[in-house]
Structures are given as C-alpha cells and as structure tokens.
Coordinates of C-alpha atoms and ligand atoms in Angstrom, one line a residue:
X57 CA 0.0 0.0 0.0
X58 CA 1.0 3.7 -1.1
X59 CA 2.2 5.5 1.9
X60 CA 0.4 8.5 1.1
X61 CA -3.4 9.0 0.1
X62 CA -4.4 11.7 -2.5
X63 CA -8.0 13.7 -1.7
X64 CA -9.2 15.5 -4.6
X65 CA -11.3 19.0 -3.6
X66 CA -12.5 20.7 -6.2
X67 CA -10.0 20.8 -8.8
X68 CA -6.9 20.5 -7.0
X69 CA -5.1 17.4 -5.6
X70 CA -4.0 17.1 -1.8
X71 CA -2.0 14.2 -0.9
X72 CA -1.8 13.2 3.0
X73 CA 0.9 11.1 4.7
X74 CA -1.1 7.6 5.9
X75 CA -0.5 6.0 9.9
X76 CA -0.2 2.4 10.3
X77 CA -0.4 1.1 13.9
X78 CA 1.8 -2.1 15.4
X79 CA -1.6 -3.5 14.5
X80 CA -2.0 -2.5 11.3
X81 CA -5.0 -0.3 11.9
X82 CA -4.6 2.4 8.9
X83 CA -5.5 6.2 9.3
X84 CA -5.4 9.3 7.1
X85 CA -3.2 11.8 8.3
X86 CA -4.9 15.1 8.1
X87 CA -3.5 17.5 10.4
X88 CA -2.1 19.8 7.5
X89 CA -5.9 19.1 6.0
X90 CA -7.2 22.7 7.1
X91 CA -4.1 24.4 6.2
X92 CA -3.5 22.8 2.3
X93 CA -6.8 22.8 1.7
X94 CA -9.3 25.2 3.9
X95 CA -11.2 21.9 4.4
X96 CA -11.8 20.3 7.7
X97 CA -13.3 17.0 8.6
X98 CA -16.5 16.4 10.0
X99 CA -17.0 13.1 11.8
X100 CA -19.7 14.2 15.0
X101 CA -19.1 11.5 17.8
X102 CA -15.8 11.1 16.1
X103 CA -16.8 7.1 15.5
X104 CA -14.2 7.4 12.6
X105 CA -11.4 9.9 14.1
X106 CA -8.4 9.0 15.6
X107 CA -7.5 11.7 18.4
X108 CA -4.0 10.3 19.6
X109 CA -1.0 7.7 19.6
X110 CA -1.7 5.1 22.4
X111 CA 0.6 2.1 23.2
X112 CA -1.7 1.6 26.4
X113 CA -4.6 -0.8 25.1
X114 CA -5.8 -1.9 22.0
X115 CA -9.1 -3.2 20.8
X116 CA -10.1 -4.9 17.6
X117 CA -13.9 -5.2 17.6
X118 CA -15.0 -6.9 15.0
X119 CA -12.8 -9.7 16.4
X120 CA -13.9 -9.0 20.1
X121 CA -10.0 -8.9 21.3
X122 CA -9.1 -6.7 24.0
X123 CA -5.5 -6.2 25.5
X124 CA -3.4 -4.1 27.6
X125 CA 0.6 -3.5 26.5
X126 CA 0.0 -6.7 24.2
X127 CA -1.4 -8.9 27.0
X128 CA -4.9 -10.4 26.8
X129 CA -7.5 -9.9 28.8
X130 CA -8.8 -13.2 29.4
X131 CA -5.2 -14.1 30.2
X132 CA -5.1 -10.9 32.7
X133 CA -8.4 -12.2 34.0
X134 CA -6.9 -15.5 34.8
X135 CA -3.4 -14.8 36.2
X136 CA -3.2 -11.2 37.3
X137 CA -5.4 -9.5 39.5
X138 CA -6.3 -5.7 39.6
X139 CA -3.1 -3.4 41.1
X140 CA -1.0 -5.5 39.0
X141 CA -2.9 -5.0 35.6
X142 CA -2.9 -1.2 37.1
X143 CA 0.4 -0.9 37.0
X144 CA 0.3 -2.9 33.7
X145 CA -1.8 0.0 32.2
X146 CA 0.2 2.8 33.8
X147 CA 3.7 1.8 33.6
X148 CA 3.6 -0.5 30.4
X149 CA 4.7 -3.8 31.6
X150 CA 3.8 -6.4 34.8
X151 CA 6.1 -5.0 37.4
X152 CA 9.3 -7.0 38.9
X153 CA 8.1 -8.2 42.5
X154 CA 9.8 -5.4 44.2
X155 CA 8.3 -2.5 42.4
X156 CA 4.4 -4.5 42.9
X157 CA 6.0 -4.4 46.5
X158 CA 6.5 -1.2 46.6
X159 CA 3.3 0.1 44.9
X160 CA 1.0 -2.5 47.2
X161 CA 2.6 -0.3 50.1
X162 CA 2.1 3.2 48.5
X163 CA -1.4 2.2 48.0
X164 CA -2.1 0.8 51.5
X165 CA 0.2 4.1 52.7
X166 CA -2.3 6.2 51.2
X167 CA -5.9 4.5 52.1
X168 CA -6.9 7.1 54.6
X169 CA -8.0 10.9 53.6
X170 CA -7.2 14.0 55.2
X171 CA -9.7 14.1 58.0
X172 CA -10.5 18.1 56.7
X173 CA -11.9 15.9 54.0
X174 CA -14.5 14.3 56.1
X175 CA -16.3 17.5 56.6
X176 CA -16.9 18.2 52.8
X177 CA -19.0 15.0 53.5
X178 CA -21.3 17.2 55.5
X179 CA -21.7 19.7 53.0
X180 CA -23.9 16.7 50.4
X181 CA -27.7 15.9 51.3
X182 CA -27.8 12.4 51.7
X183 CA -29.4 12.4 48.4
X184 CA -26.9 13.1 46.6
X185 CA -25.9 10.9 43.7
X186 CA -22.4 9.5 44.6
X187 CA -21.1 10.6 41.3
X188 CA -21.6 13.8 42.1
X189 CA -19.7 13.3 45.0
X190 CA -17.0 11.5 43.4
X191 CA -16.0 14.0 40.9
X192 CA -16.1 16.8 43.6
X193 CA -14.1 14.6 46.1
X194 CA -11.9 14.0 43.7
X195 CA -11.0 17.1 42.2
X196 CA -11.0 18.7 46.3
X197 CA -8.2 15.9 47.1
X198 CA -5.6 17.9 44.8
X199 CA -6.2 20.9 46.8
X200 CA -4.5 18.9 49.6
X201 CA -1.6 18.0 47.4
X202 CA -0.6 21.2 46.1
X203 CA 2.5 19.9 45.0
X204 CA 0.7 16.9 42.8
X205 CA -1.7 19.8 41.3
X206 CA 0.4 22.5 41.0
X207 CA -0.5 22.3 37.1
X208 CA 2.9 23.1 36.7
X209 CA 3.3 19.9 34.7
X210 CA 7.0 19.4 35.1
X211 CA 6.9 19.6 38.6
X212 CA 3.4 17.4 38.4
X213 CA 5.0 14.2 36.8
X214 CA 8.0 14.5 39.2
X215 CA 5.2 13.4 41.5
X216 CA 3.4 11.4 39.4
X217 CA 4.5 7.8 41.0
X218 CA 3.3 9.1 44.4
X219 CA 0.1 10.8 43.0
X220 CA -1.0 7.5 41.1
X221 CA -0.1 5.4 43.7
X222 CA -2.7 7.9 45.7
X223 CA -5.2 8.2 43.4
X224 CA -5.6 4.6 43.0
X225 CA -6.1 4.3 47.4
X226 CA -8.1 7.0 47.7
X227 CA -11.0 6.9 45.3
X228 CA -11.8 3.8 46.6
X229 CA -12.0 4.8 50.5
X230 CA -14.0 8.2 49.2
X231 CA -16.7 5.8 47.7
X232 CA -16.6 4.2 50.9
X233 CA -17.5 7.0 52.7
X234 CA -20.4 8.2 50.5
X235 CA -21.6 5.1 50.7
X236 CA -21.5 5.6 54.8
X237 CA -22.6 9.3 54.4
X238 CA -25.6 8.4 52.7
X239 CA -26.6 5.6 54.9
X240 CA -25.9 7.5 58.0
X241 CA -23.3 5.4 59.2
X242 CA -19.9 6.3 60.9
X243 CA -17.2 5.8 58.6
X244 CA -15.0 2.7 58.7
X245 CA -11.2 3.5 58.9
X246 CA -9.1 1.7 55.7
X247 CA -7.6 -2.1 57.8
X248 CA -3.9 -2.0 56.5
X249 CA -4.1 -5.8 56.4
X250 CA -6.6 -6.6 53.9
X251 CA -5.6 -6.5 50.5
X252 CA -7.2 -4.0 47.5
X253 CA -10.5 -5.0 46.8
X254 CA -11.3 -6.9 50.8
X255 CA -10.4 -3.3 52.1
X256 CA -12.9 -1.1 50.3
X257 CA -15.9 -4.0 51.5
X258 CA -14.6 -3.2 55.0
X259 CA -14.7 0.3 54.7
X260 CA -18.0 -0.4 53.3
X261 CA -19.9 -3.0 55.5
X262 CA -17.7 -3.5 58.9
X263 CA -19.7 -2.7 61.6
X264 CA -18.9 -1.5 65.2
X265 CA -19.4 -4.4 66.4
X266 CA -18.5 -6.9 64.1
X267 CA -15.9 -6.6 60.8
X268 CA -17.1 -7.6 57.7
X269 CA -16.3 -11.0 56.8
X270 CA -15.6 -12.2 53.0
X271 CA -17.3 -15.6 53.4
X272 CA -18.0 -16.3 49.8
X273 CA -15.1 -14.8 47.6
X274 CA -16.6 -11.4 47.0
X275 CA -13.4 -9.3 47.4
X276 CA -12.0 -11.6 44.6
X277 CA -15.4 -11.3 42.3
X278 CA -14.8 -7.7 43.2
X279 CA -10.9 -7.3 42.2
X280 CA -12.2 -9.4 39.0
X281 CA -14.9 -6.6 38.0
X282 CA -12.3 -4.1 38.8
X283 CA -9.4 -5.5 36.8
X284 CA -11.7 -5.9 33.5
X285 CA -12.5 -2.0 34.1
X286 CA -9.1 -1.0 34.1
X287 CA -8.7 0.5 30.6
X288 CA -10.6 0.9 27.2
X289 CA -8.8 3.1 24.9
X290 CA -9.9 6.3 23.7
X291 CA -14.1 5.7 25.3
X292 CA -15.9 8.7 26.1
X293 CA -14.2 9.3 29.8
X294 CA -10.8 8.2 28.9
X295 CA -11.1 10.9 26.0
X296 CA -12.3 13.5 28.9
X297 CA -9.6 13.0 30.8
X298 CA -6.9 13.4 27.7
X299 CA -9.2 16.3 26.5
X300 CA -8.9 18.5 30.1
X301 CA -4.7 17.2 30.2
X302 CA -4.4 18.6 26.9
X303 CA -4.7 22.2 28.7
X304 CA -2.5 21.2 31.3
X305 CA -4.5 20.6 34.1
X306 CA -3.6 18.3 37.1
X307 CA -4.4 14.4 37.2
X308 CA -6.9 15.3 39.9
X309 CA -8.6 17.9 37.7
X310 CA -8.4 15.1 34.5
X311 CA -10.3 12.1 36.4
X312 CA -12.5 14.2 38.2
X313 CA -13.8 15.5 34.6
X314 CA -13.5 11.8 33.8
X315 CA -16.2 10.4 36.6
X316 CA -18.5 13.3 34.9
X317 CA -18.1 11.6 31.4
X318 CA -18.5 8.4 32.8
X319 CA -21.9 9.1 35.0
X320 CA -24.2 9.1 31.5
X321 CA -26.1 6.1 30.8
X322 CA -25.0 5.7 27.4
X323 CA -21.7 5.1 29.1
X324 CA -20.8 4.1 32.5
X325 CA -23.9 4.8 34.0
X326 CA -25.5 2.1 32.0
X327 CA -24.9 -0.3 34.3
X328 CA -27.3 0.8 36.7
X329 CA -29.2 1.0 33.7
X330 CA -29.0 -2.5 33.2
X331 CA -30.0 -3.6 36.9
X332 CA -33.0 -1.3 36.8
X333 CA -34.4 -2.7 33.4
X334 CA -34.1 -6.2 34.5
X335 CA -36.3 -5.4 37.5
X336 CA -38.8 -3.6 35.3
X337 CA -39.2 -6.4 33.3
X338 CA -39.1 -8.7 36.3
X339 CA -41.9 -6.6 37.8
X340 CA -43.9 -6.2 34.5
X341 CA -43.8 -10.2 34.5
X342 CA -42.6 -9.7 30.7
X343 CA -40.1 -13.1 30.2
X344 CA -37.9 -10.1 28.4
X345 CA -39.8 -10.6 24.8
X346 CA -42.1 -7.6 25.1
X347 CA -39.2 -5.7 25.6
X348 CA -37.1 -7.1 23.2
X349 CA -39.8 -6.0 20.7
X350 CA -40.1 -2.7 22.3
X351 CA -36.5 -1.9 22.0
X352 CA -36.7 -3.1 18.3
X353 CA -38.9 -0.5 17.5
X354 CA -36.5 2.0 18.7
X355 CA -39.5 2.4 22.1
X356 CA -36.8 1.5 24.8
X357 CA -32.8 0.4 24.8
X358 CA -31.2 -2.9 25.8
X359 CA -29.0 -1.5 28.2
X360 CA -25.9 -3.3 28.0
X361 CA -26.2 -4.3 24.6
X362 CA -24.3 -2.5 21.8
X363 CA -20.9 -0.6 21.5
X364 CA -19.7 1.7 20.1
X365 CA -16.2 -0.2 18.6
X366 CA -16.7 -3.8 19.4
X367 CA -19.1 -5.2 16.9
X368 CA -18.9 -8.7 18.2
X369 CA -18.9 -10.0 21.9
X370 CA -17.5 -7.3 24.4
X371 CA -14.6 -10.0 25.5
X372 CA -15.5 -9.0 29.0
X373 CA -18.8 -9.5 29.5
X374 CA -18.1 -13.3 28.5
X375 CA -15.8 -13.3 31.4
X376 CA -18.3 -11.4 33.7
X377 CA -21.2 -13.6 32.8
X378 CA -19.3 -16.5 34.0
X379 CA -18.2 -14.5 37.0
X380 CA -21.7 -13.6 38.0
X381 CA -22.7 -17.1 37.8
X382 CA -19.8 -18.1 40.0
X383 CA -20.7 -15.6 42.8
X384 CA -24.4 -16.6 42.8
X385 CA -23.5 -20.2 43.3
X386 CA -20.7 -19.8 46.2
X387 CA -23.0 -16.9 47.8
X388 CA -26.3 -19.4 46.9
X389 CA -28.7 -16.6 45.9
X390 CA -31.0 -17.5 43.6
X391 CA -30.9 -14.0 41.4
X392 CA -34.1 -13.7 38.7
X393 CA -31.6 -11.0 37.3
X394 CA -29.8 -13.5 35.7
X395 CA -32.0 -15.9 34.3
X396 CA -33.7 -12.6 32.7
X397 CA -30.6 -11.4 31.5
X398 CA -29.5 -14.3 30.0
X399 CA -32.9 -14.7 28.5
X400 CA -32.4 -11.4 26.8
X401 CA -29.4 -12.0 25.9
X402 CA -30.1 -15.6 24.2
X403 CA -32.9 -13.4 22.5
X404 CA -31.1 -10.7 21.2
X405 CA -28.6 -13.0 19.5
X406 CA -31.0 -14.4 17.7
X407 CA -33.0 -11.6 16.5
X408 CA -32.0 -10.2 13.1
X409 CA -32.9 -6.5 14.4
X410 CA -29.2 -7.2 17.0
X411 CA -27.7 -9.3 14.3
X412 CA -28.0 -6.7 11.9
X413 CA -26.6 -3.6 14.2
X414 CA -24.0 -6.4 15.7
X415 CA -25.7 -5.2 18.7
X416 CA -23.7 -7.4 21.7
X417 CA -23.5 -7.7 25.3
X418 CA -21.4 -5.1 26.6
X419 CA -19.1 -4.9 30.0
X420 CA -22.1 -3.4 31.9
X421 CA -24.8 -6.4 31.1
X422 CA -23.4 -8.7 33.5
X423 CA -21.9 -6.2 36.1
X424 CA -24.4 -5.4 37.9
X425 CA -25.5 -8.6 38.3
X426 CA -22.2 -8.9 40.8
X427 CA -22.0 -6.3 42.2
X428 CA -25.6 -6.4 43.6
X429 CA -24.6 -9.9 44.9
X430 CA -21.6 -8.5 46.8
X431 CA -24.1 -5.4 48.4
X432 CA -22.8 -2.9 46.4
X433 CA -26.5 -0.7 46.1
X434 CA -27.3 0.3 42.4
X435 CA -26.6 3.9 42.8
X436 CA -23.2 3.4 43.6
X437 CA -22.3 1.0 40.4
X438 CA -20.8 3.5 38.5
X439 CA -18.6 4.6 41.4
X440 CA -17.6 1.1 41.0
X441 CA -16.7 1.5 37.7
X442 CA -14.3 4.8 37.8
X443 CA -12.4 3.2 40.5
X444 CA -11.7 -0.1 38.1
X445 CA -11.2 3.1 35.1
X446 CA -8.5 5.2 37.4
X447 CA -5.5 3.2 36.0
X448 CA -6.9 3.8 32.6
X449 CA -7.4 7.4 33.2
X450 CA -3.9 8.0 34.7
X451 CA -2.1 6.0 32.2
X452 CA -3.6 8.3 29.8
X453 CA -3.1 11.5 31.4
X454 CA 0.4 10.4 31.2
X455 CA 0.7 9.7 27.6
X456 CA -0.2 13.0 27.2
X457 CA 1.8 15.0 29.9
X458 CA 4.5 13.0 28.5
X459 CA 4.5 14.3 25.1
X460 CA 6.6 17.4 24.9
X461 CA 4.4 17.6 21.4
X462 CA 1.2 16.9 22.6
X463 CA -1.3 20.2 21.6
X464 CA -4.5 21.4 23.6
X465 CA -7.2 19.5 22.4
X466 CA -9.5 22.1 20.5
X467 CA -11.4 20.4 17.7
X468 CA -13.6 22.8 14.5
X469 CA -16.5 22.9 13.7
X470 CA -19.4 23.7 11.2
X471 CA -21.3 26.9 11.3
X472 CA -25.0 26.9 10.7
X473 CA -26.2 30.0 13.0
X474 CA -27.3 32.9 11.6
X475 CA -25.4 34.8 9.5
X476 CA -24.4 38.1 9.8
X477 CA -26.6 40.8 10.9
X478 CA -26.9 44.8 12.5
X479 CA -28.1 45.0 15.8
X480 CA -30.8 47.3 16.3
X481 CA -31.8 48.2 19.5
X482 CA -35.6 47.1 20.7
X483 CA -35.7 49.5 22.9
X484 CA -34.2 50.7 26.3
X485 CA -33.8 47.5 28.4
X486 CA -31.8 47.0 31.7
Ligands
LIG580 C1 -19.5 1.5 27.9 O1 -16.5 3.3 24.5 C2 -16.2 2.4 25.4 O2 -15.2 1.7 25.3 C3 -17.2 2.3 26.5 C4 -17.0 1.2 27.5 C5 -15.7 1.3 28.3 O3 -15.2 0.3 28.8 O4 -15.3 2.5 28.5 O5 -17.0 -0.1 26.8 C6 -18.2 1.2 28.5 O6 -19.9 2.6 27.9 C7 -20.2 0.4 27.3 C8 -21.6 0.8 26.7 C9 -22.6 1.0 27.8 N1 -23.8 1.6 27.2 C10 -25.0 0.9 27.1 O7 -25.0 -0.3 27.3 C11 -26.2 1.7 26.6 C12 -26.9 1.0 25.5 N2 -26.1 1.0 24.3 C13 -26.3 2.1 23.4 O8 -26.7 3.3 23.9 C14 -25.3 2.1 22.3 O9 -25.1 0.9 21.8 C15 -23.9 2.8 22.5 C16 -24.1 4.1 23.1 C17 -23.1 1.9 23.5 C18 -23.2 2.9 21.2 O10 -23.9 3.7 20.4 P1 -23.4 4.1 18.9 O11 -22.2 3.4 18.6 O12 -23.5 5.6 18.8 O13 -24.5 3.3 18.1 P2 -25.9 3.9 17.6 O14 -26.6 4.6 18.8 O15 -25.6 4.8 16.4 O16 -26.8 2.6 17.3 C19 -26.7 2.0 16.0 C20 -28.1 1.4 15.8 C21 -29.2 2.3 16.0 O17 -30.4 1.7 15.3 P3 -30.7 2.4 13.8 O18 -30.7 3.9 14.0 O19 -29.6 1.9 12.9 O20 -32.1 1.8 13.5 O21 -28.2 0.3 16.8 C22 -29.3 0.7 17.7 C23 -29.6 2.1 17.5 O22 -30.9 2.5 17.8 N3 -28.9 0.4 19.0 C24 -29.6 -0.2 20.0 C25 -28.8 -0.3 21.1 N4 -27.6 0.2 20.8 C26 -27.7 0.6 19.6 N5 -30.9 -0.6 19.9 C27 -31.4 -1.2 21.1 N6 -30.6 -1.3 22.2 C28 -29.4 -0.9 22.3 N7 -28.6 -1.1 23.4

C-alpha cells in the first residue's frame, strides 16, 4: 500500500501522509488538512477519528479482542489481578516483585483521607448521587496535594508515581464513605491488612461491632470486576480526561472530569441501567420478549447491549457472565436477574434486528448482576466503575503529559447560526 493518500477537492489534488499502527490499523493523516486545503473533517461522535497515539490498550472489535501492552484480557483475567494489571496500564509492563512491593505499600500508605476531608462530607444531602460526590471529592483531594496539582506539569510528573499510587487508594475509600454518608453510618477506617479490593468491602460493611467478613469470595469477584475495568482506549471518559490534560491541568482535575463523562447512561452509567431494566421487566412479569420488541422499534434500549467499537462479543462480559454465575452459586442466591438477563441475551442474539446492528453484550450487562450480589446498592455502580477506570485514566493523562508535542485538544466545527446581521436596539432594556 502507497504510503500517502491523494483527496481531490474541487480541482486540486492534496496528498496526505497515511499512519499504520503495530496492528496494522490504517489512518489518514490530516493535520495539514485545514491548512492545504481550507477543508476540515466532520465526523460528530468522532466514531471514525483517531485523536492520539496510544501504546496503552488496544481493541479490535469486529474480532472481540481486547489487550493491555499486548497482553490479553482473558489471560489478565486469569493470572493477574487488579493493582497489577494497574500498574500494567500505567507503567507499560507487569512489574518485577519489588516494584508490585513497593506500589502494594504506597497504595495501602495512602488508604486514609485527610480528615478536613470528612467534613466536605457534610456539606452533600444524603441524596446526593455518589457521582456527584465522586468528581467533587476527587478534584477537592488535589487541593490537599498542592505539590501533585500545582499544574505546573514538570513539577506534576515529578510526582506522578506518588500521585497515582494515591489516586488509586483513595477513590476507593472516598466511595466508601459516600456510601457511609448516605446511609448515615460512621465511617470505617481503611484495615492496612486486607488487601485492594477486601479493604474497600470493610470500609464499606464493617460494623462497630462486628468486621465484615468475605465468606463467599466477594473481594476476589470484586478485584475481577475491577481488573476488567481498568482501561478501554480512547471511550468517552478516557477521552475526557486526555481532552482537560491537553490544557494542562492536574491528574486530579483530568479524572475528576472523567467520573462526569463516565456518569451518562450511554456510558458508564448504564450499568445501573441494566440492573433497573431487569427489575422492570421482572416486575412487569414480561419473560424479556415484550421488551425485546419494544426496543426493536427504537421504544426502549437494551441497556448493555451494543458498542460503540466492538461489533462482536465485548470479551469481558463473556468473562463477567461467568463471574456472575460463579458468585451466585458460592453466595447461593437464587438472582431472577440473571435468568432474565440471559434470556435477553439468548434473544437478542438471535434476533436479526441485534444481528444486523452487531448489537452485543457489553461490559455493563453482566456487572451489575455482581456487584448487587456483593451489596454494592445500584446507585453506587458506576462509582464502582471509575475506580476499576482510574488506571486507565492516569495512564492516559500520562501519555499526554509526557509528550513534549502533545497540543491542547480544541477540535472545529461547522457553522449553521445565523449569519451576519446589525443590531438594532428594541428598545431601552436593563
Ligand atoms: C461502555 O467506548 C467504550 O469503550 C465504553 C465502555 C468502556 O469500557 O469505557 O466499553 C463502557 O460505555 C459500554 C456501553 C454502555 N452503554 C450501554 O449499554 C447503553 C446501551 N447502548 C447504546 O446506547 C449504544 O449501543 C452505545 C451508546 C453503546 C453505542 O452507540 P453508537 O455506537 O452511537 O450506536 P448507535 O446509537 O448509532 O446505534 C446504531 C443502531 C441504532 O439503530 P438504527 O438507527 O440503525 O435503527 O443500533 C441501535 C440504534 O438504535 N442500538 C440499539 C442499542 N444500541 C444501539 N438498539 C437497542 N438497544 C441498544 N442497546
């Protein structure tokens, strides 16, 4: 293949230099587009624009392969758990014993907040979603750090070891306590011998008078969910959080915009999405056909089904349908979530309406299915979900603060407003 593409506009010739990934994904080079030819692209959802060089994850989806630095994930999913695959996505390779060491203790170093912290607690109804508390938390925690979110961003990567290690700790013991806050519970100090994922359930469920007990493998059904989270290339939040580093703000700053992106149900809110149209078609009695139908004619949306880049099956919610089924059997709940799901799902892959679109189950069908076992409540599933996606997020924040190159992020667009016209006063006004 040429290494160069010609565009003809008009009557004149451009030629643009072509990109081939280590995969051998193609692109069209156009970033002298504007400036040879006064033309700019228009792709709106940018479903066919490349916005960066990654070597962080890679996703082919019309073959349903995901990995991270060239590792698969059902491979991560078996062998490596989710600080390692963390430190996978951030630093590019599975870490010699001593730096995992080292990391392990950085993140149990850093599980507590600053108590000043626990009053911003008291300044949220108890209503509040815990996104919304999330995002401010997180973006309050830099204020603490000064010299992490200086946005000075030499003298913010000299910290960056120390401020991903701390990221990582924290946003799991501020979802803690918004889940306390909102119950009306004291909160439950971080226990520096339990491991990632066993920590944040006993900052979560301990009670006074009794710790919380993982009886039936839930911290590793947990560090599971979290591990398949970890990264997904250039997805709506991810893209966020590259979007606001691009200016130069602070990692604190980026994934606090991040959690925003990631709260809408077309993304990671969907899968409380999911949970909550399971039980309305548990409640409704419907055995998931009516609503099959329903979404068909463009009436409702199979949460959980569809993506944007993987047009086959989303490689991890094989792995989390499995998962689910494993949790329900050691915890032995009998959940009509997952016979209904599965029901859908069995339906959907049948139905020429999916087939067609390539319309599969996504990471968030089966998720919630878990988590809900474990006692995670609904409105805090997509809490659950930034904290598996802060690796991702700070291993992308990197790649940009990295790159001495990299430009603000400050895409055209297309004009259709008015145009011009005088303004004539309509009279005196305030
Ligand atoms: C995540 O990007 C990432 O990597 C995201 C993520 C990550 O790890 O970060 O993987 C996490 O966000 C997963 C997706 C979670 N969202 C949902 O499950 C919500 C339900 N899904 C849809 O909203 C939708 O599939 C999207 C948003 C995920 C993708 O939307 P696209 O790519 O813009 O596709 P589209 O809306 O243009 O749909 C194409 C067609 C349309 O029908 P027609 O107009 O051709 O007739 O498929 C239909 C859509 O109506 N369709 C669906 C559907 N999803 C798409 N019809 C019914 N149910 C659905 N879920």
């Amino acid at each position: 293949m040429e290494d160069t593409a010609t565009i003809r506009l008009g009557s004149e010739n451009f030629e643009f230099p072509l990109l081939k990934g280590t995969e051998g994904e193609m692109a069209l080079d156009t970033r002298t587009l504007r400036a040879k030819s006064g033309f700019i692209a228009f792709d709106e959802g940018y479903g066919n624009t490349g916005s960066c060089l990654s070597d962080i994850t890679f996703i082919d989806g019309e073959k349903g392969i995901l990995r991270h630095r060239g590792y698969p994930i059902e491979q991560l999913a078996e062998h490596s758990g989710f600080l390692e695959t963390a430190m996978l996505v951030i630093y590019g390779d599975l870490p010699p014993e001593e730096c995992f060491d080292a990391f392990r203790f950085s993140v149990r170093e850093n599980a507590s907040i600053h108590t000043g912290m626990h009053h911003h607690f008291d300044g949220f109804p108890s209503y509040a979603h815990p996104m919304a508390i999330l995002s401010a938390m997180l973006n309050s925690l830099g204020a603490y750090y000064p010299e992490m979110s200086s946005n000075d961003r030499e003298q913010d990567l000299a910290h960056f070891n120390e401020t991903a290690a701390l990221l990582i700790s924290k946003v799991r013991t501020i979802a803690a306590m918004t889940y306390r806050m909102k119950m009306g519970l004291p909160f439950v100090y971080p226990d520096h011998n339990r491991r990632y994922a066993e920590n944040f359930l006993h900052m979560m469920f301990s009670k006074p008078y009794n710790d919380y007990v993982d009886e039936h493998g839930a911290a590793k059904a947990l560090d599971l969910f979290l591990m398949l989270h970890a990264d997904h290339e250039q997805n709506c939040s991810t893209s966020t959080v590259r979007m606001v580093a691009s200016g130069g703000a602070n990692l604190f700053a980026s994934v606090s915009a991040g959690v925003c992106a990631l709260w809408g149900p077309s993304h990671g809110g969907a899968n409380m999405a999911v949970i909550q149209m399971l039980e309305d078609i548990h409640k409704s009695g419907d055995d998931g056909t009516r609503f099959i139908q329903a979404a068909k004619e463009g009436k409702a949306k199979l949460m959980g089904f569809g993506h944007r880049v993987y047009k086959n099956y989303d490689p991890r919610a094989k792995i989390l349908g499995k998962s689910a089924e494993g949790i329900l059997k050691s915890m032995d709940i009998k959940d009509p979530m997952l016979d209904i799901a599965k029901r859908l799902e069995q339906a959907a892959l049948e139905d020429p309406y999916f087939i067609e679109r390539k319309l599969y189950p996504n990471v968030d069908f089966y998720s919630g299915i878990i988590l809900k076992a474990i006692g995670i409540p609904v409105e805090m599933f997509t809490v659950m979900f930034a904290i598996g996606r802060m690796p991702g997020w700070i291993a992308n924040w990197k790649e940009i603060a990295d790159n001495p190159k990299s430009r603000i992020h400050r895409p055209r667009q297309i004009y259709t407003g008015a145009t011009l016209r005088d303004y004539v006063a309509m009279g005196e006004r305030e």
